[in-house]
Coordinates of C-alpha atoms in Angstrom, one line a residue:
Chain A
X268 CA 7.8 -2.2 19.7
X269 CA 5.1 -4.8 19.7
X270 CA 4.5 -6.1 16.1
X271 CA 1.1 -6.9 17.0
X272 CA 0.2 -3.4 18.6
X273 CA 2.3 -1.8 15.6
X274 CA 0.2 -3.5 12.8
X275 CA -2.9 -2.7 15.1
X276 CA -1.7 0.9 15.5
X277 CA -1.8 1.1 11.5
X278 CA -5.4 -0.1 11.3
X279 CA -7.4 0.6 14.6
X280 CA -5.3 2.8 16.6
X281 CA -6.3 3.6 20.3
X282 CA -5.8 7.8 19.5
X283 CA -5.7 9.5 16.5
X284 CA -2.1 9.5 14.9
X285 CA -0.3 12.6 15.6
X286 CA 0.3 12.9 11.7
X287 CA -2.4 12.9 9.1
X288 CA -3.4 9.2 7.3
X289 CA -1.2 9.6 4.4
X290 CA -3.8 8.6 2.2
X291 CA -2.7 7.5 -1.5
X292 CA 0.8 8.5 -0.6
X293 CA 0.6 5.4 1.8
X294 CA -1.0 3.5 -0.2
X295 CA 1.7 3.4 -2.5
X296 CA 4.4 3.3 -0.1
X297 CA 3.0 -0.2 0.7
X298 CA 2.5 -1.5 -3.0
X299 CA 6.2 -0.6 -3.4
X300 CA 7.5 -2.3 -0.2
X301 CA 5.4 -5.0 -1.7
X302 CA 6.8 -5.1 -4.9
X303 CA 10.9 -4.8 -3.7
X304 CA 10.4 -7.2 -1.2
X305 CA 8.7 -9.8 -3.5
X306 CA 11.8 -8.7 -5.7
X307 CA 14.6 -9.0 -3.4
X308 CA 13.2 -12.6 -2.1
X309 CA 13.2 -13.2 -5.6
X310 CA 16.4 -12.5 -5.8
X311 CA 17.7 -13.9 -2.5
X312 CA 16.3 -16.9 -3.2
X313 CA 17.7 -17.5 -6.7
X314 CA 21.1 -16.3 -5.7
X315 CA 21.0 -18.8 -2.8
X316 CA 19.6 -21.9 -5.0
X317 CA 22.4 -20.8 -8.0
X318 CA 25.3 -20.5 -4.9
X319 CA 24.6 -23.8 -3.4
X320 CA 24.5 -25.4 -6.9
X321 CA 27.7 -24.1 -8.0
X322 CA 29.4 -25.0 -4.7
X323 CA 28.2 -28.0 -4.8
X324 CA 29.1 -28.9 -8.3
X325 CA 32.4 -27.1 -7.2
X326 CA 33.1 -29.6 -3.8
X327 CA 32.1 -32.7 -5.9
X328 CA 35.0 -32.1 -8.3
X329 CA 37.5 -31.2 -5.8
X330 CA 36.6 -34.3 -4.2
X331 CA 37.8 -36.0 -6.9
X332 CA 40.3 -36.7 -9.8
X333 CA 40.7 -38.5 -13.3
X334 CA 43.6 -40.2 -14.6
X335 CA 43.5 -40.5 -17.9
X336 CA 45.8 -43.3 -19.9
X337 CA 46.2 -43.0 -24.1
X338 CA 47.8 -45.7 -25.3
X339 CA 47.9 -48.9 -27.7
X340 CA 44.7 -51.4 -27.3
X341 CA 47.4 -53.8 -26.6
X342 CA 49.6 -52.0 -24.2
X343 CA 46.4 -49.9 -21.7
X344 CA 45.8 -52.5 -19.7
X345 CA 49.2 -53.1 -18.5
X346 CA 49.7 -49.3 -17.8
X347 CA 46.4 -48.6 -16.5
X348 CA 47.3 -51.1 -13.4
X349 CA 50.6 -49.7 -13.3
X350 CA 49.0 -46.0 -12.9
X351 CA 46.4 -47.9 -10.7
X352 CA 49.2 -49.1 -8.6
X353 CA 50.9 -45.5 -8.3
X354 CA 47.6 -43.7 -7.4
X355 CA 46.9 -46.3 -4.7
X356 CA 50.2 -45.7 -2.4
X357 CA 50.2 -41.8 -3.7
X358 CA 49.9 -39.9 -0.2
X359 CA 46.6 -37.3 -0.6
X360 CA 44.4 -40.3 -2.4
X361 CA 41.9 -42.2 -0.6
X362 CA 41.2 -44.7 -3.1
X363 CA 41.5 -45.4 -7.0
X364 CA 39.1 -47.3 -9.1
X365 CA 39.8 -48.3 -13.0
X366 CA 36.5 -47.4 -14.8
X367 CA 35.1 -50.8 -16.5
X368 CA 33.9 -50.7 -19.6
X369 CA 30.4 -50.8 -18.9
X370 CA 30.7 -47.6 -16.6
X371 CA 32.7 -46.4 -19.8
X372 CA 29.9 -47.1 -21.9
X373 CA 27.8 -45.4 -19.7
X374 CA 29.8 -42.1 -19.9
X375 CA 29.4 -42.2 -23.4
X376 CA 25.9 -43.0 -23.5
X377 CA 24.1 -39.6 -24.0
X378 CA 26.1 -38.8 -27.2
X379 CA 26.5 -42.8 -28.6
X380 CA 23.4 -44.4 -27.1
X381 CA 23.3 -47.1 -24.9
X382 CA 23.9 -49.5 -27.6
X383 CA 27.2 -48.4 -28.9
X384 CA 30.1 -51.0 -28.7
X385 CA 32.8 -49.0 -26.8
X386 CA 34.9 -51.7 -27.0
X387 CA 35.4 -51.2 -30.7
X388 CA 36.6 -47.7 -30.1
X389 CA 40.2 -46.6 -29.5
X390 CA 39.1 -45.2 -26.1
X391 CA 41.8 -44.4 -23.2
X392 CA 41.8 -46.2 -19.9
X393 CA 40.0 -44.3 -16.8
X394 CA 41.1 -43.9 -13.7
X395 CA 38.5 -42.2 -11.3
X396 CA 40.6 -40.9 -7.9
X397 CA 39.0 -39.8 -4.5
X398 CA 41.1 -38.0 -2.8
X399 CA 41.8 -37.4 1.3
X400 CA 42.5 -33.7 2.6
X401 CA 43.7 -31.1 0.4
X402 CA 44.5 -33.5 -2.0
X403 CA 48.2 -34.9 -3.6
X404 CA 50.7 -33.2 -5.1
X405 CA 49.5 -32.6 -8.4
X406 CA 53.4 -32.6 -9.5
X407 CA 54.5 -35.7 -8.2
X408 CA 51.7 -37.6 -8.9
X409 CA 52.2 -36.8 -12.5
X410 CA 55.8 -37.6 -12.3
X411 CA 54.8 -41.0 -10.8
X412 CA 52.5 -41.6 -13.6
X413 CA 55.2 -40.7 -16.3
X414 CA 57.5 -43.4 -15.1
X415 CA 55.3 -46.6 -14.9
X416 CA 52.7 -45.4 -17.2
X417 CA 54.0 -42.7 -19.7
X418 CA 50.7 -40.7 -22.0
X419 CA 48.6 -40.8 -18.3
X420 CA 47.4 -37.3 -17.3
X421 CA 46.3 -36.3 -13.3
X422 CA 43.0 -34.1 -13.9
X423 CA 42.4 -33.0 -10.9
X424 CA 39.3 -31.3 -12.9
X425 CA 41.0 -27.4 -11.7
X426 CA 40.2 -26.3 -15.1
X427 CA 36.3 -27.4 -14.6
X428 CA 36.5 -25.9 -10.5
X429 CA 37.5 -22.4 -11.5
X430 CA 34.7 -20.9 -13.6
X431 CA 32.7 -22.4 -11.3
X432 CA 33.9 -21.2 -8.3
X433 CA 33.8 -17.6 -10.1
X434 CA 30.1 -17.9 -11.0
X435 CA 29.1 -18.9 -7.7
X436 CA 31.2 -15.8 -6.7
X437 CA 29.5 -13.6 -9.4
X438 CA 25.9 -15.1 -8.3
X439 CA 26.7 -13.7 -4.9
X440 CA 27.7 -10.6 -6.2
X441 CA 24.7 -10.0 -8.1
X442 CA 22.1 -11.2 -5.0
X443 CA 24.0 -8.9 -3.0
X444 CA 23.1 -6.2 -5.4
X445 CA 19.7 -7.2 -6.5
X446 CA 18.1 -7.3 -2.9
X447 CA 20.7 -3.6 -2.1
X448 CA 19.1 -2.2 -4.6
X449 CA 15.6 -3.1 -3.7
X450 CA 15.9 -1.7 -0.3
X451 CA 17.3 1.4 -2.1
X452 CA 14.8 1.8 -4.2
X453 CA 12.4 1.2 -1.3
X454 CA 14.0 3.8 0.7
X455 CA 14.2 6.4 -1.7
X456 CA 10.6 6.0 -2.6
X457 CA 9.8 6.2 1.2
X458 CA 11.9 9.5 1.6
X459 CA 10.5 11.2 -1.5
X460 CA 6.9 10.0 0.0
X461 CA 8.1 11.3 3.2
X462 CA 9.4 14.9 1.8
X463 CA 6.1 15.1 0.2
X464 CA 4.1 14.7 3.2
X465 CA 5.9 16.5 5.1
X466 CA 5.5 19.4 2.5
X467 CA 2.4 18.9 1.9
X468 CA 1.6 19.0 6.1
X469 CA 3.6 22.2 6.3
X470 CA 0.5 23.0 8.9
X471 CA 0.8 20.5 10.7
X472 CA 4.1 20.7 11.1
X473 CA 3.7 24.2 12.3
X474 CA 1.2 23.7 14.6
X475 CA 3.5 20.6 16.4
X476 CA 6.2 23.1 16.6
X477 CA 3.8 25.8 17.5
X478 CA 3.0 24.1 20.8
X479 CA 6.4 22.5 21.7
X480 CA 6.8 19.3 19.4
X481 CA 10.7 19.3 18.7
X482 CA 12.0 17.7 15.0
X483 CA 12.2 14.3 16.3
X484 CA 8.7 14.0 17.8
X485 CA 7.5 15.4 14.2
X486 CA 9.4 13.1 12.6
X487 CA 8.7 9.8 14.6
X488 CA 5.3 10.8 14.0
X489 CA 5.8 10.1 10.2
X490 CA 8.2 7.6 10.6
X491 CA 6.2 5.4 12.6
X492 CA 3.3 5.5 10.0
X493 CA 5.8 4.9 7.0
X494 CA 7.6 2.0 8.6
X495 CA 4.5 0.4 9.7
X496 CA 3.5 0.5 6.0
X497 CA 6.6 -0.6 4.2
X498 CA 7.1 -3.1 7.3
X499 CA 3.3 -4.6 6.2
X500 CA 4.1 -4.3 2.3
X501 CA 7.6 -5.9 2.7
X502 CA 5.2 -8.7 4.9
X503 CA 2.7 -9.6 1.6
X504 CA 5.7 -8.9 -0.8
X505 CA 8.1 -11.4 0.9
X506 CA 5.1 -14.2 1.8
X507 CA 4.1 -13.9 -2.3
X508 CA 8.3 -14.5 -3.2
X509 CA 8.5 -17.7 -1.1
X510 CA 4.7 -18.5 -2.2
X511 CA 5.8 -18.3 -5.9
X512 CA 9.6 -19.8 -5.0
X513 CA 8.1 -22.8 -3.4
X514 CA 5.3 -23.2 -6.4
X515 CA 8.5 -23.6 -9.0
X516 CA 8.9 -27.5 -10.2
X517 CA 10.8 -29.6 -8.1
X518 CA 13.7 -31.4 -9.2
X519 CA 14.0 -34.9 -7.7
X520 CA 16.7 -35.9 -9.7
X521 CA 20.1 -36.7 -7.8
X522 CA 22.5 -35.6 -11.0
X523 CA 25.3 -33.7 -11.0
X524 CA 23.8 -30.7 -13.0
X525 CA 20.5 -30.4 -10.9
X526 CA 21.1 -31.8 -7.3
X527 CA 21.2 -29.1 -5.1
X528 CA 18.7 -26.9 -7.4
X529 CA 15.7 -27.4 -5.3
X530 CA 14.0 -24.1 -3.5
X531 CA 13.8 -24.6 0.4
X532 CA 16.9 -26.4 0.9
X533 CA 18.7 -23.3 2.5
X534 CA 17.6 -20.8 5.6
X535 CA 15.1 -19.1 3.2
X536 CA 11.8 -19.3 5.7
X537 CA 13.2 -16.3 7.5
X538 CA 12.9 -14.3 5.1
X539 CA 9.2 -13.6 6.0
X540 CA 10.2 -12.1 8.8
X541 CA 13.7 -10.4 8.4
X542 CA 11.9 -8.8 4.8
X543 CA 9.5 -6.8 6.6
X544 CA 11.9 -5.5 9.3
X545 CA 14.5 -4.7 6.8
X546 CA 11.8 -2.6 4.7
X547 CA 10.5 -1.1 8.2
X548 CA 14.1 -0.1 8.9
X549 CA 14.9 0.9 5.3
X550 CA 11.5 3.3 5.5
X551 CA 12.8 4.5 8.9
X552 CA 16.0 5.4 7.8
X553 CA 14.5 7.1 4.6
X554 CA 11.9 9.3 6.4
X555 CA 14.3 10.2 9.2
X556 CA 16.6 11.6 6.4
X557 CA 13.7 13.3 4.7
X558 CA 12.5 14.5 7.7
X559 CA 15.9 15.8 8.7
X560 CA 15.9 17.4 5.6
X561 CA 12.6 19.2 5.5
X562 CA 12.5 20.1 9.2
X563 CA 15.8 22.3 8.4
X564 CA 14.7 23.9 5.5
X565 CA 10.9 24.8 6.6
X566 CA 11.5 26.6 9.4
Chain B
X30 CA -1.9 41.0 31.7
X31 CA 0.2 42.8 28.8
X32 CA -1.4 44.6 25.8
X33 CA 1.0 44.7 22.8
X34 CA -0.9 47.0 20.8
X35 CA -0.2 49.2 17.2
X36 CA -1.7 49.5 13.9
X37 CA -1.7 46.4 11.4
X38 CA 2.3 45.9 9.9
X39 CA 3.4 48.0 12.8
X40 CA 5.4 44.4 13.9
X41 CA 3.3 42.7 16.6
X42 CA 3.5 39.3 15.0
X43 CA 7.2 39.7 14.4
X44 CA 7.7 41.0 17.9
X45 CA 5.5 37.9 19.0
X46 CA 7.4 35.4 17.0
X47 CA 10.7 36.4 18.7
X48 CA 9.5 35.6 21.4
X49 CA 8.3 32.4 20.9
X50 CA 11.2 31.6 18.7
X51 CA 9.9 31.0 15.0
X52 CA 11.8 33.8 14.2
X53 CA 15.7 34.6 15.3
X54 CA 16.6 38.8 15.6
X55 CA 18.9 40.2 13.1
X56 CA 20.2 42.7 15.2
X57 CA 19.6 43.3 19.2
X58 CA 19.1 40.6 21.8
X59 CA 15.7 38.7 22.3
X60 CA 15.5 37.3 26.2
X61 CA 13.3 34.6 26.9
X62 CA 12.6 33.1 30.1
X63 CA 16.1 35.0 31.0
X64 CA 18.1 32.9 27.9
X65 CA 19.7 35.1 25.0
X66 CA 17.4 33.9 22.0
X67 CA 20.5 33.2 19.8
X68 CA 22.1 30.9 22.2
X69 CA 18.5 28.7 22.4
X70 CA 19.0 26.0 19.5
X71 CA 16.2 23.9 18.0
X72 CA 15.6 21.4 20.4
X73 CA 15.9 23.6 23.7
X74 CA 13.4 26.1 21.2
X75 CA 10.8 23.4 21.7
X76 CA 11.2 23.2 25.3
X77 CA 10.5 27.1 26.0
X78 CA 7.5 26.8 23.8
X79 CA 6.3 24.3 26.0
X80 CA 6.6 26.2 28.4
X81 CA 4.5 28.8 26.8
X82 CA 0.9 28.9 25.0
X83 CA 0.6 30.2 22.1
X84 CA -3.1 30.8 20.3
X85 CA -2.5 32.5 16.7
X86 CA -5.4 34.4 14.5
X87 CA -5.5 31.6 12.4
X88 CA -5.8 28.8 15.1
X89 CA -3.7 26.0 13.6
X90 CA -5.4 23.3 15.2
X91 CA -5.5 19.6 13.5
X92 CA -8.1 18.7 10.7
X93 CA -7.9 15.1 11.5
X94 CA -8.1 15.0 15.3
X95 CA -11.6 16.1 17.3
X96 CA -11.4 19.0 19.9
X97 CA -11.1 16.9 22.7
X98 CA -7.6 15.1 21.2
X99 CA -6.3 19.1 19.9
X100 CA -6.9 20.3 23.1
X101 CA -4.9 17.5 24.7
X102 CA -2.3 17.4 22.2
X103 CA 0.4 19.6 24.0
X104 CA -0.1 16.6 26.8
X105 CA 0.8 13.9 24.1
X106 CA 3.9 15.9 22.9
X107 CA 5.4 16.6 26.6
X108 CA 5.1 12.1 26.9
X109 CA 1.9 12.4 29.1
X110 CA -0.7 9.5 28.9
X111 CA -3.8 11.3 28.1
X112 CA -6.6 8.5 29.0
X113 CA -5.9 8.9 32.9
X114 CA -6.9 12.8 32.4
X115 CA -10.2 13.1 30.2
X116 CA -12.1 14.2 33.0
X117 CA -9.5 17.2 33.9
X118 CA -9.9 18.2 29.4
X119 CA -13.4 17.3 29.4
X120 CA -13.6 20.1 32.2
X121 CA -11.3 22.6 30.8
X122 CA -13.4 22.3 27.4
X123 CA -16.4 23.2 29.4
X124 CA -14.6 25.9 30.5
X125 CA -14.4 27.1 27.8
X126 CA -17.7 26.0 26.4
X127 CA -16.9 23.4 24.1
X128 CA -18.0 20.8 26.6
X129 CA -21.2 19.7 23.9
X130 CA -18.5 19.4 20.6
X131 CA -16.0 17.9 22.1
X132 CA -16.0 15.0 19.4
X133 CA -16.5 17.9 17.0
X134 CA -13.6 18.0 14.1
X135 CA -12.0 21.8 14.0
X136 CA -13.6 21.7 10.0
X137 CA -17.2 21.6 11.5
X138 CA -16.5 24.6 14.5
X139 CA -17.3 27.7 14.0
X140 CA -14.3 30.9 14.2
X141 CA -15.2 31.3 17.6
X142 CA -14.8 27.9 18.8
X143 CA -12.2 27.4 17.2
X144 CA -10.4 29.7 19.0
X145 CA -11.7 28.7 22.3
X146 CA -10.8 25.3 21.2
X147 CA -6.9 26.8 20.7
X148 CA -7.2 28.9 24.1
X149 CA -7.8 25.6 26.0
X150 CA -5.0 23.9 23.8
X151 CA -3.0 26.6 24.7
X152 CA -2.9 26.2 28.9
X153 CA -3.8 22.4 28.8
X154 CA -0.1 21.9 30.0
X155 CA -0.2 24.6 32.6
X156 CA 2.0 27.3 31.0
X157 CA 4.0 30.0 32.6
X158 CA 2.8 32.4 30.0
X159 CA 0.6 33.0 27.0
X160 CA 0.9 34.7 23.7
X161 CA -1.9 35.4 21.8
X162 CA -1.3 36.9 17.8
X163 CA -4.5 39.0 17.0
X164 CA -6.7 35.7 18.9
X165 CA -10.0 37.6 18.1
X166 CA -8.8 38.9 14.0
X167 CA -11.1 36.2 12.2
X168 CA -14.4 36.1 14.9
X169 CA -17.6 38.7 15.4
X170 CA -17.7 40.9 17.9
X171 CA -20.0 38.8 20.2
X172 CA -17.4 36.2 20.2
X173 CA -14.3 38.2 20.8
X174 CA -15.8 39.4 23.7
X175 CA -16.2 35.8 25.2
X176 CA -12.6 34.9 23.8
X177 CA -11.3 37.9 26.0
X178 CA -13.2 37.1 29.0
X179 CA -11.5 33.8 29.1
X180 CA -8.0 35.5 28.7
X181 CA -9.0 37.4 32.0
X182 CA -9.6 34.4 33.5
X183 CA -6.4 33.0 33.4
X184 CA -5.0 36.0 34.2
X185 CA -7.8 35.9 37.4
X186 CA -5.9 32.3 37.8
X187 CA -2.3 33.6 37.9
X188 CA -1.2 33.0 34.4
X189 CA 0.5 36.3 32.3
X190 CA -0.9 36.8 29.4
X191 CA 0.4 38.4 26.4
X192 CA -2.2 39.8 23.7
X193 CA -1.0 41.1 20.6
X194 CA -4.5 43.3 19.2
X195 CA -4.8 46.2 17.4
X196 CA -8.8 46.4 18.2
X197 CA -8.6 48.9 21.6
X198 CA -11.9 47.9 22.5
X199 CA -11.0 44.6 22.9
X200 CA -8.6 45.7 26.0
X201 CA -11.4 47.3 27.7
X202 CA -12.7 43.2 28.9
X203 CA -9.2 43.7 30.9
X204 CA -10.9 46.6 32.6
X205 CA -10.2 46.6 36.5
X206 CA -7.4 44.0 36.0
X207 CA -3.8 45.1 36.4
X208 CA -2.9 45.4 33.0
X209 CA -0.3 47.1 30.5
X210 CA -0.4 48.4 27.6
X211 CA 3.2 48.5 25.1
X212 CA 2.5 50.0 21.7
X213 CA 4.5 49.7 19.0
X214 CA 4.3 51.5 15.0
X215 CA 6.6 51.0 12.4
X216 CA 8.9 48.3 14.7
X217 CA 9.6 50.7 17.0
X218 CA 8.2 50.9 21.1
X219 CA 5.8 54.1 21.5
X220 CA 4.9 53.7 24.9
X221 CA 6.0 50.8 27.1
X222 CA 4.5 49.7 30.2
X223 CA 1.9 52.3 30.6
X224 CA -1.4 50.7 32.5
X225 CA -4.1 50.0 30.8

C-alpha cells in the first residue's frame, strides 16, 4: 500500500469507508500508538546508548592489561624492568609501557589533587599492557612475572569486564522488553477498540454479510482504519522520542565513563519509519484477532 | 414470482433465513442453489448471498454512506471499481425513483425510500434471485404498492423473486404475472406451489 494514499485514505478518502469513522474510539487508538511509540523509542534509544557504552567500556579493558609490582622503594625499579622485559617478549602482548610518575600522579589526582607528592608515597610500580589477539596466557605470563619479578600481579581487568558485560546484557534484555511490551500494550488496546467497534457496528456488520461481504472483507474494513491510525500515532510518537532524545545534553567529553554516551551515534533515524509500521502491523494483527473473534461469535 | 405467505410467527423469516444462510437447520436439509446448506461454510455462505438479493423490513442500509454509495455497495464487496459505473447506479436509482436523493443519507429518507433504496441495492449486482422479508412491514399503503410494482418489474426482467408477506393484498400487484403462492402456519407448509 501506498503510504501516501493510505494517510490520504485516513483523512480525504476518494469513497466513503466501508466501516463507520470510529470516532473517539479512534481517536484514542492514535493518542495510544502515540504514546507506546514515543515510549518504546524511549526505550530503544536508551537501551542502545547504555549497550554501546557498556561494550565499549567492556572492549577498552580487554584491550588492555595492568601489571602491578609491590615491592621495596629500593628494589621496584629493578623489578619493574625485569617485569617490563617479560611482558615485552610474552607472545599475546603488543607492547608494554612502565607508567611514570607523572602519569601516576595523574591517576591519583581526583582523590589527592594534582599537587600531591606521589613520590613520597609507598606506591607500586605500573605496568600498562596492550595486548594483540585474544590476548596471553594469563597463566604463564604470571608465572614469568613470579620468577624475575616476584609480588607482580597480571590484571587483565576480567574482574572489571564481567559485570559489565552482564549489564550490557541486562540493558538488552530490558530494551527488548520495554519496546515488546509497548507494542503489546498497543495491540491489546487496538483489539479491545476493535471488539468494541465491531460490537458496537453489530449493523453494520450484518448488513455487509447481509449482501455477501465474507469475514475478511469485514474485517480489512476495520483493519485498514485501525492500522492507518496506530500507523499515524506510532509516526508523531516516534518523531517526539528522537525529538526529545536528540534535545538531551551532549557529552563532548572523550573519558572512559562518558564516551560513547552521546544519542545519534547508532542506526536510531530509522526508527521514524520502522515505529509506525511496527504499530500499523501491531494494530493489524490486533484487530484481525478481534475481528476473528467477534465475527465467530455474532453470527 | 413466489409468494411465501402465513400469519406473523408462522416462520417466514426463519424459512427466509435458511435460505440465505444466517440461520443453519436443526433437523432436515436446506438446498441452495442445489448445495446441502450444512456443507456451505462461512466463506462459500458469502458467495451464495452474492449471488442473491436480499431486501429485509428493516432495510439495513449504511448510516454513514449516501444512497448512491449503499446502492453500489454490493459492487464494492464483489472487488468492482464503482467510478467507471455511476451512470448504470445513477439510472437504476431512477428506476427506482431515487434519482433526485441520491446524495441523500438513509437517516434523512423516508420508510419508502428507504426500501426502494435496498430494492436497488439488492439487484445492483445482477442477482439470480431475490428474497424480500416482509419489504413493505414498516411503509403506508401508497408506498407498498410502488415497492411491489418494482418487484414485478424485475420479475417482468427475468429475475425470481421471493416475497415473504403476510398482507394478501399486497400479492394482488403480481396480478397477471405467473406467480405462486406457498403458505406456511405454525412452521409447517399449508399449501405449496398453488398459483397466485
Amino acid at each position: 500500500m501506498n503510504p501516501f494514499r493510505a494517510v490520504k485514505e485516513v483523512f480525504a478518502p476518494e469513497e466513503t469507508p466501508i466501516a463507520p469513522r470510529s470516532g473517539v474510539i479512534g481517536g484514542l487508538i492514535t493518542l495510544v500508538a502515540l504514546a507506546m511509540s514515543f515510549l518504546a523509542v524511549i526505550a530503544f534509544e536508551s537501551g542502545v546508548v547504555a549497550d554501546r557504552v557498556a561494550g565499549q567500556w567492556a572492549g577498552e579493558l580487554a584491550q588492555s592489561a595492568t601489571v602491578r609490582i609491590s615491592a621495596d622503594p629500593d628494589e621496584i625499579d629493578s623489578l619493574g624492568k625485569a617485569a617490563l622485559s617479560a611482558l615485552q617478549i610474552a607472545p599475546g602482548v603488543a607492547s608494554a609501557r612502565l607508567l611514570s610518575e607523572s602519569e601516576l600522579q595523574e591517576l591519583l589526582a581526583p582523590w589527592l589533587g594534582q599537587q600531591a607528592d606521589v613520590g613520597a608515597l609507598p606506591l607500586p610500580a605500573l605496568i600498562d599492557v596492550t595486548i594483540e589477539g585474544t590476548g596471553p596466557d594469563v597463566e604463564d605470563v604470571q608465572r614469568q612475572l613470579d620468577l624475575v619479578a616476584p609480588g607482580a600481579v597480571y590484571d587483565d581487568h576480567g574482574e572489571w569486564r564481567a559485570p559489565l558485560i552482564d549489564a550490557a546484557k541486562g540493558l538488552r534484555r530490558l530494551t527488548i522488553i520495554g519496546v515488546a511490551l509497548s507494542i503489546i500494550v498497543l495491540g491489546a488496546m487496538v483489539g479491545v477498540a476493535a471488539v468494541a467497534t465491531l460490537w458496537s457496528g453489530e449493523g453494520v456488520v450484518r448488513t455487509l454479510r447481509l449482501i455477501g461481504a465474507d469475514d475478511r472483507f469485514i474485517s480489512s474494513a476495520f483493519e485498514r482504519q485501525f492500522a492507518l491510525r496506530a500507523a499515524i500515532g506510532g509516526i508523531f510518537g516516534s518523531a517526539i522520542g528522537i525529538l526529545a532524545m536528540s534535545r538531551m545534553p551532549q557529552i563532548t567529553s572523550s573519558e572512559l565513563l562518558t564516551a560513547g554516551a552521546n544519542f545519534g551515534q547508532g542506526p536510531t533515524w530509522w526508527l521514524v519509519i520502522a515505529t509506525p509500521i511496527v504499530c500499523a502491523f501491531a494494530a493489524l494483527l490486533a484487530t484481525k484477532a478481534a475481528s476473528y473473534f467477534v465475527l465467530r461469535n455474532a453470527n | 414470482m413466489h409468494f411465501l405467505t402465513g400469519p406473523s410467527g408462522a416462520g417466514k423469516s426463519t424459512l427466509m433465513r435458511l435460505l440465505y444462510l444466517t440461520l443453519r437447520p436443526s433437523t432436515g436439509t436446506v438446498r441452495v442453489f442445489g448445495r446441502d446448506s450444512e456443507l456451505i461454510n462461512r466463506r462459500e455462505a458469502a458467495e451464495v448471498r452474492q449471488r442473491m438479493g436480499v431486501v429485509l423490513q428493516d432495510c439495513d442500509l449504511l448510516d454513514h454512506m449516501t444512497v448512491l454509495e449503499n446502492i453500489a455497495l454490493p459492487l464494492r464487496i464483489a472487488g468492482q471499481k464503482t467510478n467507471s459505473l455511476m451512470q448504470d447506479l445513477r439510472e437504476l436509482a431512477a428506476w427506482v425513483g431515487l434519482g433526485h436523493r441520491l446524495d441523500a443519507k438513509p437517516p434523512e429518507l423516508s420508510s419508502g425510500e428507504r426500501q426502494r433504496a435496498a430494492i436497488a441495492r439488492s439487484v445492483v449486482n445482477s442477482p439470480e434471485v431475490v428474497i424480500a422479508d416482509e419489504p413493505t412491514g414498516n411503509v403506508d399503503a401508497a408506498a407498498a404498492e410502488r415497492i411491489m410494482q418494482l418487484f414485478v418489474e424485475l420479475n417482468k426482467l427475468g429475475k425470481t423473486v421471493l416475497i415473504a408477506t403476510h398482507d394478501m393484498n399486497l400479492m394482488r400487484a403480481a396480478a397477471g404475472r405467473k406467480a405462486y403462492v406457498l403458505r406456511i402456519d405454525k412452521g409447517r407448509i399449508e399449501r405449496s406451489g398453488a398459483p397466485l
